[in-house]
Short mmCIF file of C-alpha atoms in Angstrom, two decimals:
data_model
loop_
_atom_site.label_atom_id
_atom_site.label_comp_id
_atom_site.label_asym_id
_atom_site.label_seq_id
_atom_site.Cartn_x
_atom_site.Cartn_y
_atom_site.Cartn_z
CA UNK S 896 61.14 -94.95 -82.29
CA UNK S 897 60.43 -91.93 -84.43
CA UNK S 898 57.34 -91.36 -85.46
CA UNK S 899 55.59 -90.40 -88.74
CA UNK S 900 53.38 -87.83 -90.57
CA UNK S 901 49.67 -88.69 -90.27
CA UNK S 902 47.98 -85.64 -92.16
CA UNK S 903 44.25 -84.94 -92.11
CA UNK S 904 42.42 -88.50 -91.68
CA UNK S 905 38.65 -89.47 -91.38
CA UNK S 906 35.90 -88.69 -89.14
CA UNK S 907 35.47 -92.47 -86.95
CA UNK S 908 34.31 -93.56 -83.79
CA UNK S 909 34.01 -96.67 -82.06
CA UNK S 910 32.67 -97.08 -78.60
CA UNK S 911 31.90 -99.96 -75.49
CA UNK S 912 29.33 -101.97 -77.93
CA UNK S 913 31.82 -102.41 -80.44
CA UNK S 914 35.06 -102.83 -78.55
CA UNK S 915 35.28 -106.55 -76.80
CA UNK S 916 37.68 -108.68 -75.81
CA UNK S 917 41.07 -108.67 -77.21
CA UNK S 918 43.70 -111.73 -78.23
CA UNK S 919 46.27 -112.60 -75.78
CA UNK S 920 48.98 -110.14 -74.78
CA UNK S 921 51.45 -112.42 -73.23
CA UNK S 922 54.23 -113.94 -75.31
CA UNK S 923 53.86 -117.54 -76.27
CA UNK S 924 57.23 -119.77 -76.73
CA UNK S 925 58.33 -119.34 -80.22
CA UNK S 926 59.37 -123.42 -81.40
CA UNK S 927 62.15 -123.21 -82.95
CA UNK S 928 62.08 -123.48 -86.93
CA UNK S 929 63.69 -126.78 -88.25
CA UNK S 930 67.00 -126.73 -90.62
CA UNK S 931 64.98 -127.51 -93.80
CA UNK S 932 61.72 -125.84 -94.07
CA UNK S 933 59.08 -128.32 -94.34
CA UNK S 934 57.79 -126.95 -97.46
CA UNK S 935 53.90 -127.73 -95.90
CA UNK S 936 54.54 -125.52 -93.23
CA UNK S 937 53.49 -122.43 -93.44
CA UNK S 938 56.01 -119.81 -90.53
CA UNK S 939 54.30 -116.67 -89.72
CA UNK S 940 56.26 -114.39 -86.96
CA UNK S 941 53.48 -112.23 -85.17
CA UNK S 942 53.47 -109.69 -82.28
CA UNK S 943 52.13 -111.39 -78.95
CA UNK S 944 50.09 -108.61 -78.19
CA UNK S 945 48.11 -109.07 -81.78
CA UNK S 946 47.18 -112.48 -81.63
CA UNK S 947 43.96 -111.69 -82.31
CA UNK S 948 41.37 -114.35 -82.87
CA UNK S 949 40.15 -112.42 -85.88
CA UNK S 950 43.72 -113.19 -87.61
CA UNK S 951 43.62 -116.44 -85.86
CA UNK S 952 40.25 -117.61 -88.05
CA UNK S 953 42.13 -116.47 -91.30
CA UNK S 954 45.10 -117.64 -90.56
CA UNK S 955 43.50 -121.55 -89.52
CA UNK S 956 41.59 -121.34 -92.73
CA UNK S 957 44.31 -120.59 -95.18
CA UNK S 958 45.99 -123.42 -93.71
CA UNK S 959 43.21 -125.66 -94.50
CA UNK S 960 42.66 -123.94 -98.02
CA UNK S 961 46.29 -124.89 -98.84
CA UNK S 962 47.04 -127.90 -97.16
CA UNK S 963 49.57 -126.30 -94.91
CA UNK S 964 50.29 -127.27 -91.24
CA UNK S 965 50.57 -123.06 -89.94
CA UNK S 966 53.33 -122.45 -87.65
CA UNK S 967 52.00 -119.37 -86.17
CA UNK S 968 54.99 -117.65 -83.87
CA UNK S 969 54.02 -114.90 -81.47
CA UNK S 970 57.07 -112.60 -79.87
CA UNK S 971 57.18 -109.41 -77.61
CA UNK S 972 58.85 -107.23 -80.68
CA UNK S 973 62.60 -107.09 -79.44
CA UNK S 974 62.52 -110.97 -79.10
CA UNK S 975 60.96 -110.82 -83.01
CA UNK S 976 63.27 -108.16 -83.75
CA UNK S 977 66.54 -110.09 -82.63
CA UNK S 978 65.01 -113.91 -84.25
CA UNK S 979 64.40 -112.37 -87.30
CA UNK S 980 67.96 -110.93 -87.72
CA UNK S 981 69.48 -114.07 -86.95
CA UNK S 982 67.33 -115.66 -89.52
CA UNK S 983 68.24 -113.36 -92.25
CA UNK S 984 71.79 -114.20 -91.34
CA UNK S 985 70.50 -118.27 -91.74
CA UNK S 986 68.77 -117.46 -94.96
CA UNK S 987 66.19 -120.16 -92.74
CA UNK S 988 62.90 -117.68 -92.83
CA UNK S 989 59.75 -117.64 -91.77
CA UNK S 990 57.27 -116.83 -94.80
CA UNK S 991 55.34 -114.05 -93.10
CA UNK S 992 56.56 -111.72 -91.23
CA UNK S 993 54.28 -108.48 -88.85
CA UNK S 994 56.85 -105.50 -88.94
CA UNK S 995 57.38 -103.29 -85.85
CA UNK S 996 56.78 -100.33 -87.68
CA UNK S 997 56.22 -98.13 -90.72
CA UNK S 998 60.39 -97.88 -91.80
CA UNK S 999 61.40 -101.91 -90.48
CA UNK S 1000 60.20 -103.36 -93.99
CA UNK S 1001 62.26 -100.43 -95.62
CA UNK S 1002 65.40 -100.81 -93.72
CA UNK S 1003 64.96 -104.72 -94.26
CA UNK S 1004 63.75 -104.42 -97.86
CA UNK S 1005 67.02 -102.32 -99.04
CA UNK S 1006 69.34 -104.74 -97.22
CA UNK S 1007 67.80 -107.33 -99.47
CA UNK S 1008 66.22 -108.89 -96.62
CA UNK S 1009 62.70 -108.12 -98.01
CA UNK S 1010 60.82 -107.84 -101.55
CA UNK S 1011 59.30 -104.90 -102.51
CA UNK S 1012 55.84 -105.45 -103.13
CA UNK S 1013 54.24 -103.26 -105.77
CA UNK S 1014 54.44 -105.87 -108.40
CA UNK S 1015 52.09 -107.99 -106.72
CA UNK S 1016 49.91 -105.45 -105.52
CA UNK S 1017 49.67 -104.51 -109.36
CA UNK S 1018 48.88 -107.88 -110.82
CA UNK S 1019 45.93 -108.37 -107.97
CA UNK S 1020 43.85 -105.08 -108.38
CA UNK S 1021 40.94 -106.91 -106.30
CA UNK S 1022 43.05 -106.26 -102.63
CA UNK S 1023 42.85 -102.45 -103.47
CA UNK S 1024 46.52 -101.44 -102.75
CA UNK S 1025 47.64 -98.96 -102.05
CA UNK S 1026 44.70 -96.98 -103.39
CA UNK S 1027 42.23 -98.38 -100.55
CA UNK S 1028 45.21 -97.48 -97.76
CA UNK S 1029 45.45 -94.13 -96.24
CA UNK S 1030 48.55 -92.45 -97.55
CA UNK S 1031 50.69 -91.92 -94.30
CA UNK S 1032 50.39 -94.95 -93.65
CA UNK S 1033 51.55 -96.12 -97.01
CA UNK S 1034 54.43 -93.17 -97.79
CA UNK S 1035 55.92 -94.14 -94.78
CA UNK S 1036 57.34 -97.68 -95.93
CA UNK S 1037 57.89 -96.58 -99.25
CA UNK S 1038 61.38 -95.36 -100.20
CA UNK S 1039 62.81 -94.07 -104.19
CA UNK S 1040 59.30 -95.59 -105.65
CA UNK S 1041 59.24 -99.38 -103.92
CA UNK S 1042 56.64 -100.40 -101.04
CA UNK S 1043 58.29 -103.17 -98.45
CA UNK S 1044 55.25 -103.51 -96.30
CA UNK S 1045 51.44 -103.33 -96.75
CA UNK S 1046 50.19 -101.82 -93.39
CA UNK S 1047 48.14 -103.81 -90.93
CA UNK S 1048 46.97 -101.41 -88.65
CA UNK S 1049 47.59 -97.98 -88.33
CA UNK S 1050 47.05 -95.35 -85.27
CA UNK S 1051 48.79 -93.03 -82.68
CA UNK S 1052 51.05 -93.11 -79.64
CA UNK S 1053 49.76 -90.47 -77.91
CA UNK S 1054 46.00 -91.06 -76.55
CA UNK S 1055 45.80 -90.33 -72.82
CA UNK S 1056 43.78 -93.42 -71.32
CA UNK S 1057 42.17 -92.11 -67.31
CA UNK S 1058 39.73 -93.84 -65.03
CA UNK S 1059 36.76 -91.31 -65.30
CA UNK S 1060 36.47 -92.43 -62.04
CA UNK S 1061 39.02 -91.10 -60.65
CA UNK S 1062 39.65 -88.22 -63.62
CA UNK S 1063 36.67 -86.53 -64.40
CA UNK S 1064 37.68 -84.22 -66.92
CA UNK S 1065 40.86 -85.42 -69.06
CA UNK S 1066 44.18 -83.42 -69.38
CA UNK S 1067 44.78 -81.32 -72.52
CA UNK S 1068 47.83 -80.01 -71.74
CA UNK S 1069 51.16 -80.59 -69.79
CA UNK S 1070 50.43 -77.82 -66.99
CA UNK S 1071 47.29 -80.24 -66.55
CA UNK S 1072 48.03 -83.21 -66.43
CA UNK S 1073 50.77 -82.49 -63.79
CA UNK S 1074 47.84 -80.97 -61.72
CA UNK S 1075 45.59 -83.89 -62.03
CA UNK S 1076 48.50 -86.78 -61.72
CA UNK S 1077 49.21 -84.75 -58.41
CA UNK S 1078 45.78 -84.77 -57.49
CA UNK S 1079 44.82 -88.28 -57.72
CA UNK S 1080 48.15 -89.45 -56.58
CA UNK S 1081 47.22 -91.60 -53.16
CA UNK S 1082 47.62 -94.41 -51.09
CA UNK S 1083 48.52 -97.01 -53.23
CA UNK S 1084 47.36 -95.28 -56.61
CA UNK S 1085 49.88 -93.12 -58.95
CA UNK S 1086 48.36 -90.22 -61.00
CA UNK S 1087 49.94 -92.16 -64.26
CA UNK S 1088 52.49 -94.65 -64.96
CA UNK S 1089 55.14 -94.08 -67.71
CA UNK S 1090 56.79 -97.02 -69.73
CA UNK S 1091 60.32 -98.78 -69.64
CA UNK S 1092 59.64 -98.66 -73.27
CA UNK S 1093 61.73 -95.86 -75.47
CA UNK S 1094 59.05 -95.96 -77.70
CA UNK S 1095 56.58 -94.05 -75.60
CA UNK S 1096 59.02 -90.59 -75.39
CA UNK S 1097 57.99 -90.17 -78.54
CA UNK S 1098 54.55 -88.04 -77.90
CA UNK S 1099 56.62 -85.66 -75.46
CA UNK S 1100 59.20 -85.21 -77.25
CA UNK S 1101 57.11 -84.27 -80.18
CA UNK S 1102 54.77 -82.04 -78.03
CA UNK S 1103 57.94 -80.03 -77.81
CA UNK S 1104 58.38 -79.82 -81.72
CA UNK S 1105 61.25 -82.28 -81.58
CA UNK S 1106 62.17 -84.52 -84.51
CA UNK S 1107 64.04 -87.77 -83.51
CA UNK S 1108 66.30 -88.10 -86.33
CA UNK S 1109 67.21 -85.64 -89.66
CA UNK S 1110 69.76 -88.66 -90.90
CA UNK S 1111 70.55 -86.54 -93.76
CA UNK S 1112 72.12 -83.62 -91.42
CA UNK S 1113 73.19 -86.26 -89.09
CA UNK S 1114 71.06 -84.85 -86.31
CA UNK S 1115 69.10 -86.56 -83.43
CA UNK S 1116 66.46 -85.15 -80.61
CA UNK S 1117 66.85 -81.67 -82.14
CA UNK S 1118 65.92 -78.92 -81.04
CA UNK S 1119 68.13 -79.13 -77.92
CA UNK S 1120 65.92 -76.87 -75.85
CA UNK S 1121 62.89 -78.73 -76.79
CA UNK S 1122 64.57 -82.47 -76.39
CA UNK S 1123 65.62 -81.12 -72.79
CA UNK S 1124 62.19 -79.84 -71.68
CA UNK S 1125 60.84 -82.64 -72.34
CA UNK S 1126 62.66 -85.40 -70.94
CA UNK S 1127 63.23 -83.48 -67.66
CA UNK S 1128 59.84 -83.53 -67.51
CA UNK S 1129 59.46 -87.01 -67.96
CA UNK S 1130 61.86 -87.74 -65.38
CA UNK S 1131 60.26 -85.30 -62.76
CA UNK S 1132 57.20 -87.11 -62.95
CA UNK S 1133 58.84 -89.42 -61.65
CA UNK S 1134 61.75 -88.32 -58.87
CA UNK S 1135 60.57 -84.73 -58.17
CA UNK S 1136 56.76 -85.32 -58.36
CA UNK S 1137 56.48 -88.61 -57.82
CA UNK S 1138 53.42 -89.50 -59.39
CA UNK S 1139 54.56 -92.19 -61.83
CA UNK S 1140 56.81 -95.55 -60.43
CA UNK S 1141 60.17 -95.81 -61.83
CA UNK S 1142 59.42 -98.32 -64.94
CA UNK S 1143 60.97 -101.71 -64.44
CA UNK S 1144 63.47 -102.26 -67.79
CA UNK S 1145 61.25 -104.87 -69.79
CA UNK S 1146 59.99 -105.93 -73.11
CA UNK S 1147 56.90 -106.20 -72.15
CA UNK S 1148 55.01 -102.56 -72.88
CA UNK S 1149 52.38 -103.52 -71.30
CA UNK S 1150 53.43 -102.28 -68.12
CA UNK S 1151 51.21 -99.23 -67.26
CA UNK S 1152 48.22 -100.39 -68.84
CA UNK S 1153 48.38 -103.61 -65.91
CA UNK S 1154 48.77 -101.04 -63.51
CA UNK S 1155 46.00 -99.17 -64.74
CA UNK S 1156 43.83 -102.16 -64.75
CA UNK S 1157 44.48 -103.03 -61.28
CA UNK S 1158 43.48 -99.61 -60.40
CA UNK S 1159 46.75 -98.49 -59.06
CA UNK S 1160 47.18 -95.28 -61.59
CA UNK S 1161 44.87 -93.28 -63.02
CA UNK S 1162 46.31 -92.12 -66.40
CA UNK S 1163 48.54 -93.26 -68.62
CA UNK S 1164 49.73 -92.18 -72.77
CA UNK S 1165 49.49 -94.98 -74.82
CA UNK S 1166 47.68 -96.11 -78.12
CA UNK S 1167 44.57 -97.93 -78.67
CA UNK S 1168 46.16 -101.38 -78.34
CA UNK S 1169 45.84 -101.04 -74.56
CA UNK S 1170 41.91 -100.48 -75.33
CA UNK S 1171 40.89 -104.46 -75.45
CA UNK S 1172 42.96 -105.25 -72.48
CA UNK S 1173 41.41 -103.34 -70.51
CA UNK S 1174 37.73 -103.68 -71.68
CA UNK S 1175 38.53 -107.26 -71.42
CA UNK S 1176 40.41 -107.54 -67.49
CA UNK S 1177 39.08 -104.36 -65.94
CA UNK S 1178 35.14 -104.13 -67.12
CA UNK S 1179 34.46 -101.90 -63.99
CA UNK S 1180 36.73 -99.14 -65.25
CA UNK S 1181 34.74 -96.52 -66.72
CA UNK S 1182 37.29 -95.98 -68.86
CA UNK S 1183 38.04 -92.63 -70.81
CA UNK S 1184 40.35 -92.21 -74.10
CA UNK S 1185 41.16 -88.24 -74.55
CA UNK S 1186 43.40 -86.96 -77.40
CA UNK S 1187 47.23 -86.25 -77.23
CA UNK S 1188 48.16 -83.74 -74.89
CA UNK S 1189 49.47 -80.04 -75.90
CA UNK S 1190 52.96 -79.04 -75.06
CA UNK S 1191 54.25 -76.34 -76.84
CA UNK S 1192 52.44 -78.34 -79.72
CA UNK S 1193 49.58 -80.52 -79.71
CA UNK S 1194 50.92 -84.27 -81.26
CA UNK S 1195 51.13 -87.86 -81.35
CA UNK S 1196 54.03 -90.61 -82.60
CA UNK S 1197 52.44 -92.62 -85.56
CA UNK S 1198 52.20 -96.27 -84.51
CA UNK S 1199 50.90 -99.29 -86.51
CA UNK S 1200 52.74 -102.21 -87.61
CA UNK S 1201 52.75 -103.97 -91.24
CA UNK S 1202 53.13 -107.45 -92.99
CA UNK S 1203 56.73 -108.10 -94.72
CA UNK S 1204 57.70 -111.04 -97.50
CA UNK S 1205 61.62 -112.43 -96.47
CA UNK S 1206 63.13 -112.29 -99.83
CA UNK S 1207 63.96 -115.81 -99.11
CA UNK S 1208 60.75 -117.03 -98.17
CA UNK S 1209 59.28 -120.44 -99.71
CA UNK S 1210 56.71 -119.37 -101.89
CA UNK S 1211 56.21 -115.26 -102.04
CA UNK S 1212 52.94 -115.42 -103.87
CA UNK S 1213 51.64 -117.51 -101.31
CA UNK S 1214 52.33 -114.94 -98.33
CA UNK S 1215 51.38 -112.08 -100.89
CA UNK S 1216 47.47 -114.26 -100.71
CA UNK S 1217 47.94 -114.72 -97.39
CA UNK S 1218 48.50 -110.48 -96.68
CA UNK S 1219 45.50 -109.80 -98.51
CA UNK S 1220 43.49 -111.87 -96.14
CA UNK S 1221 45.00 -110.89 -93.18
CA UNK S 1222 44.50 -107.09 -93.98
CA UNK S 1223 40.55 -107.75 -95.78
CA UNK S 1224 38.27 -104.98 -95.02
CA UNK S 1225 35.88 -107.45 -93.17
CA UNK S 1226 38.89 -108.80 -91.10
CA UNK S 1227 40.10 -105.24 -89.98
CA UNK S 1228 36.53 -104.61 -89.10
CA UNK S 1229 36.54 -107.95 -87.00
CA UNK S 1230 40.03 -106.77 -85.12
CA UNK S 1231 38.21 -103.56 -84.52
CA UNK S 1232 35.60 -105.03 -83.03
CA UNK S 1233 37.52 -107.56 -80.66
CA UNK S 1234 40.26 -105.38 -79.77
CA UNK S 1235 40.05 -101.23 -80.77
CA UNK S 1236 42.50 -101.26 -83.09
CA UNK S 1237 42.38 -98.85 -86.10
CA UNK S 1238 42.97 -99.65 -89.23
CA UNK S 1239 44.64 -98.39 -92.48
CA UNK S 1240 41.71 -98.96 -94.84
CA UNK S 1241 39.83 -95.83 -96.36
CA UNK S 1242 36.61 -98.37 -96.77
CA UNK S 1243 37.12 -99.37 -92.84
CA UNK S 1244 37.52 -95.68 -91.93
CA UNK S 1245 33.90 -95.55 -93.64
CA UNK S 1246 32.35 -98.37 -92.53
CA UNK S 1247 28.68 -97.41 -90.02
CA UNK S 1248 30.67 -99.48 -87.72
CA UNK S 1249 33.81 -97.31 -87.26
CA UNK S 1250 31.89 -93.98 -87.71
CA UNK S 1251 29.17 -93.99 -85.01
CA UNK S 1252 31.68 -94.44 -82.26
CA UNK S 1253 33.43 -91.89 -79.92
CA UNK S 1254 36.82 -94.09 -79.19
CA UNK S 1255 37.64 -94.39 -82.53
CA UNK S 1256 36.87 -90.47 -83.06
CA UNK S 1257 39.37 -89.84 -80.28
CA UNK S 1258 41.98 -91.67 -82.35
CA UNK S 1259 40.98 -89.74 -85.59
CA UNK S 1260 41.56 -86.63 -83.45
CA UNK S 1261 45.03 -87.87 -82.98
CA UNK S 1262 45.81 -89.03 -86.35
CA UNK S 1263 45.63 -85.81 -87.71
CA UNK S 1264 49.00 -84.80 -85.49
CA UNK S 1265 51.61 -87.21 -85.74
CA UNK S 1266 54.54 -85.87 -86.48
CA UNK S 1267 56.29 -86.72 -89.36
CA UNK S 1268 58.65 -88.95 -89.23
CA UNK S 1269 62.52 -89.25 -90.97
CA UNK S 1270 61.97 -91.97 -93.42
CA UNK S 1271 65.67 -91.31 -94.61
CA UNK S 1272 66.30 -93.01 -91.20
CA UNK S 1273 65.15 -96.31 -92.14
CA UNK S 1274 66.51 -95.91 -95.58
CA UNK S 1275 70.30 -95.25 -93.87
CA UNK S 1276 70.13 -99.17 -92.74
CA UNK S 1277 71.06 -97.87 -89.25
CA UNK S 1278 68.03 -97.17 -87.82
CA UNK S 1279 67.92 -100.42 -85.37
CA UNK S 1280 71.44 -99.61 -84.12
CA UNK S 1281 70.14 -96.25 -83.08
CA UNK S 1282 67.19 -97.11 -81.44
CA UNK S 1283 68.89 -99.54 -79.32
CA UNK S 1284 70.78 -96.66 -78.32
CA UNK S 1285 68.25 -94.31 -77.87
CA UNK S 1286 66.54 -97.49 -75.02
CA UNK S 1287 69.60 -97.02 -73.52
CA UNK S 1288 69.59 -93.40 -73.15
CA UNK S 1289 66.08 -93.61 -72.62
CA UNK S 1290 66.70 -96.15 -69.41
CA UNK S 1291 68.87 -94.22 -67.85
CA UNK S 1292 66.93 -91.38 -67.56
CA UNK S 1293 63.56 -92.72 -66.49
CA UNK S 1294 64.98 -95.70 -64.73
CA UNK S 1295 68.58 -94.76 -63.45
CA UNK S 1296 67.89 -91.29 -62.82
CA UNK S 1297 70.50 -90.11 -65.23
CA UNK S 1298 71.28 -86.36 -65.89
CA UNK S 1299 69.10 -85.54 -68.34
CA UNK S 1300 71.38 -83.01 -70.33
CA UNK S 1301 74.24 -85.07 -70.19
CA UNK S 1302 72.59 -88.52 -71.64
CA UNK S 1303 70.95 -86.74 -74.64
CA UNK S 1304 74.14 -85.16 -75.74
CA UNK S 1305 75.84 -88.81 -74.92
CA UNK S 1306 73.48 -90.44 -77.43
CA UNK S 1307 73.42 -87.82 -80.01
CA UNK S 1308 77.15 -88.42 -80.30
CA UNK S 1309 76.93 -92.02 -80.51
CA UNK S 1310 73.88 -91.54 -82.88
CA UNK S 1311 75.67 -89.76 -85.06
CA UNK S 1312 78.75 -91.70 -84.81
CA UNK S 1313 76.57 -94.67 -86.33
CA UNK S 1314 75.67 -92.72 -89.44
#
């Protein structure tokens, strides 16, 4: 997915005291939503790796505030992704909906699929939005003056996560991390363990200075050099190296953080979702978090999903309340706390909780260089027909052991071909 400008952010921290245990990362069985909405039921489509039990204490209360029987649904995204299209097509929606990322809600909001949301963030000053929200994390799900999404959390794809262990001193650039994945590459232990999900490319690529998309000159994965030099490198870890496993083609990201926990690699990229899982299955790891590695460029992907409003949903001022709970100051801190997530909130970033800890200064480290991401993308309506092409692409080079060089011109033809 591309990724998106972060700017200068906030000085934060957040260390072992703070961080605990985090929700449940596996997906539960959606039920299936009945032909006519029950209009006491309440339909809330969630990522299964969020399930937090800080959003699970709102989300029971405003049930019994309202006199609703909540029908909380938890998906890996692609499974959310594909229900919620088909619903759309239905016009039979849920009333809540967490977004995959920053441009989903714009993409959905300009099909009609979503409402824009600034009206009801002006008529309820008290929530603070979007003047309490950090403004990448805002611009980037705003498009010609409407917001489609208030963000829910907000951080980077980038952090490198190593058992200090096993790692003493992190990798700060490519050259090193090579050396060290080499190094501590063993037995049964990798040096690190890439993901079968396209998604994580996305700090390489950048490293290398290259952009995704540019949907207004029809480009994608541009510079070539850059593109090429980086996903070579990618798939040497893997074949010429050997010090990552092929990933097994999933929708479950998860994948190198369980091998991490187990013990059987000792560094992986990732973002500070992974941080509660393993706090929570592995407390014997003495787990580091180190900032984004440098490449030609030092960066990260911005990551961070958001709450959406189906245009068709039962009562929109009802899931507008039920946003500004979910996405409360003291809530964000409570997610924080149970699972290291950041959060877009200026009055979080400043919060004695967030700012005395070292994690959470990691991931300020990498907000500051995300790359900045092609919003026109989202805006062009064809930005999920693309990605599924770019999983493709991405597949075969890390899993089928596709030419590099040939697959990235492939997909930039087809890419373009979609615009």
């Amino acid at each position: 997915m591309p990724s998106v400008n972060r700017r200068s952010f906030l000085q934060l921290g957040l260390g072992a005291t703070v961080l605990g245990a985090v929700g449940a990362t596996g997906c539960s069985p959606a039920k299936p939503a009945s032909k006519k909405a029950d209009s006491r039921t309440f339909t809330i489509y969630w990522n299964a790796g969020h399930g937090y039990q800080a959003y699970k204490e709102v989300i029971d209360q405003f049930g019994k505030d309202h006199d609703l029987q909540m029908n909380w649904q938890k998906f890996q995204w692609p499974d959310l992704t594909t229900k919620l299209t088909a619903d759309f097509r239905s016009g039979n929606v849920p009333d809540l909906v967490e977004e995959v990322s920053a441009g989903t809600g714009t993409q959905y909001g300009l099909a009609g699929n979503v409402l824009a949301l600034d009206d009801f963030a002006k008529e309820d000053k008290a929530f603070g939005f979007p003047d309490d929200f950090l403004d990448q994390a805002v611009v980037a799900r705003q498009y010609e003056g409407k917001t489609y999404s208030v963000p829910l959390h907000l951080t980077a794809n980038g952090l490198v996560f190593y058992n200090k262990q096993l790692v003493p001193t992190p990798p700060t650039t490519w050259d090193e991390f090579l050396e060290i994945a080499k190094s501590t590459t063993k037995d049964k232990v990798s040096g690190c363990s890439l993901n079968s999900d396209a998604s994580y490319a996305a700090p390489y690529y950048n490293q290398q200075k290259v952009g995704f998309s540019d949907a207004a000159a029809k480009q994608f994965m541009m510079p070539s050099d850059g593109a090429l030099k980086a996903m070579q490198w990618l798939q040497d870890l893997i074949y010429t190296h050997k010090v990552s496993p092929a990933p097994v083609a999933t929708t479950d990201y998860s994948g190198p953080q369980k091998l991490f926990s187990a013990k059987r690699a000792a560094m992986f990229v990732s973002g500070p979702w992974d941080i509660g899982p393993i706090r929570q299955g592995s407390p014997d790891i003495d787990l580091g978090v180190a900032v984004p590695l440098t490449g030609t460029v030092q960066s990260a992907a911005m990551a961070g999903s958001g709450l959406m409003i189906p245009s068709k949903a039962k009562d929109p001022k009802l899931s507008w309340e039920l946003i500004t709970k979910l996405a409360d100051v003291k809530v964000e801190l409570a997610a924080t706390k149970e699972a290291g997530m950041s959060m877009p909130r200026k009055s979080w970033a400043a919060d004695p909780a967030v700012t005395a800890d070292p994690v959470l200064a990691t991931i300020a480290k990498s907000l500051a260089v995300v790359a900045k991401q092609d919003i026109a993308l989202s805006a062009s309506g064809k930005a999920a027909q693309i990605n599924e092409l770019w999983k493709k692409a991405y597949q075969q080079m890390v899993i089928q052991h596709a030419p590099v060089g040939q697959t990235l011109d492939d997909f930039r033809k087809q890419a373009e071909g979609a615009l």
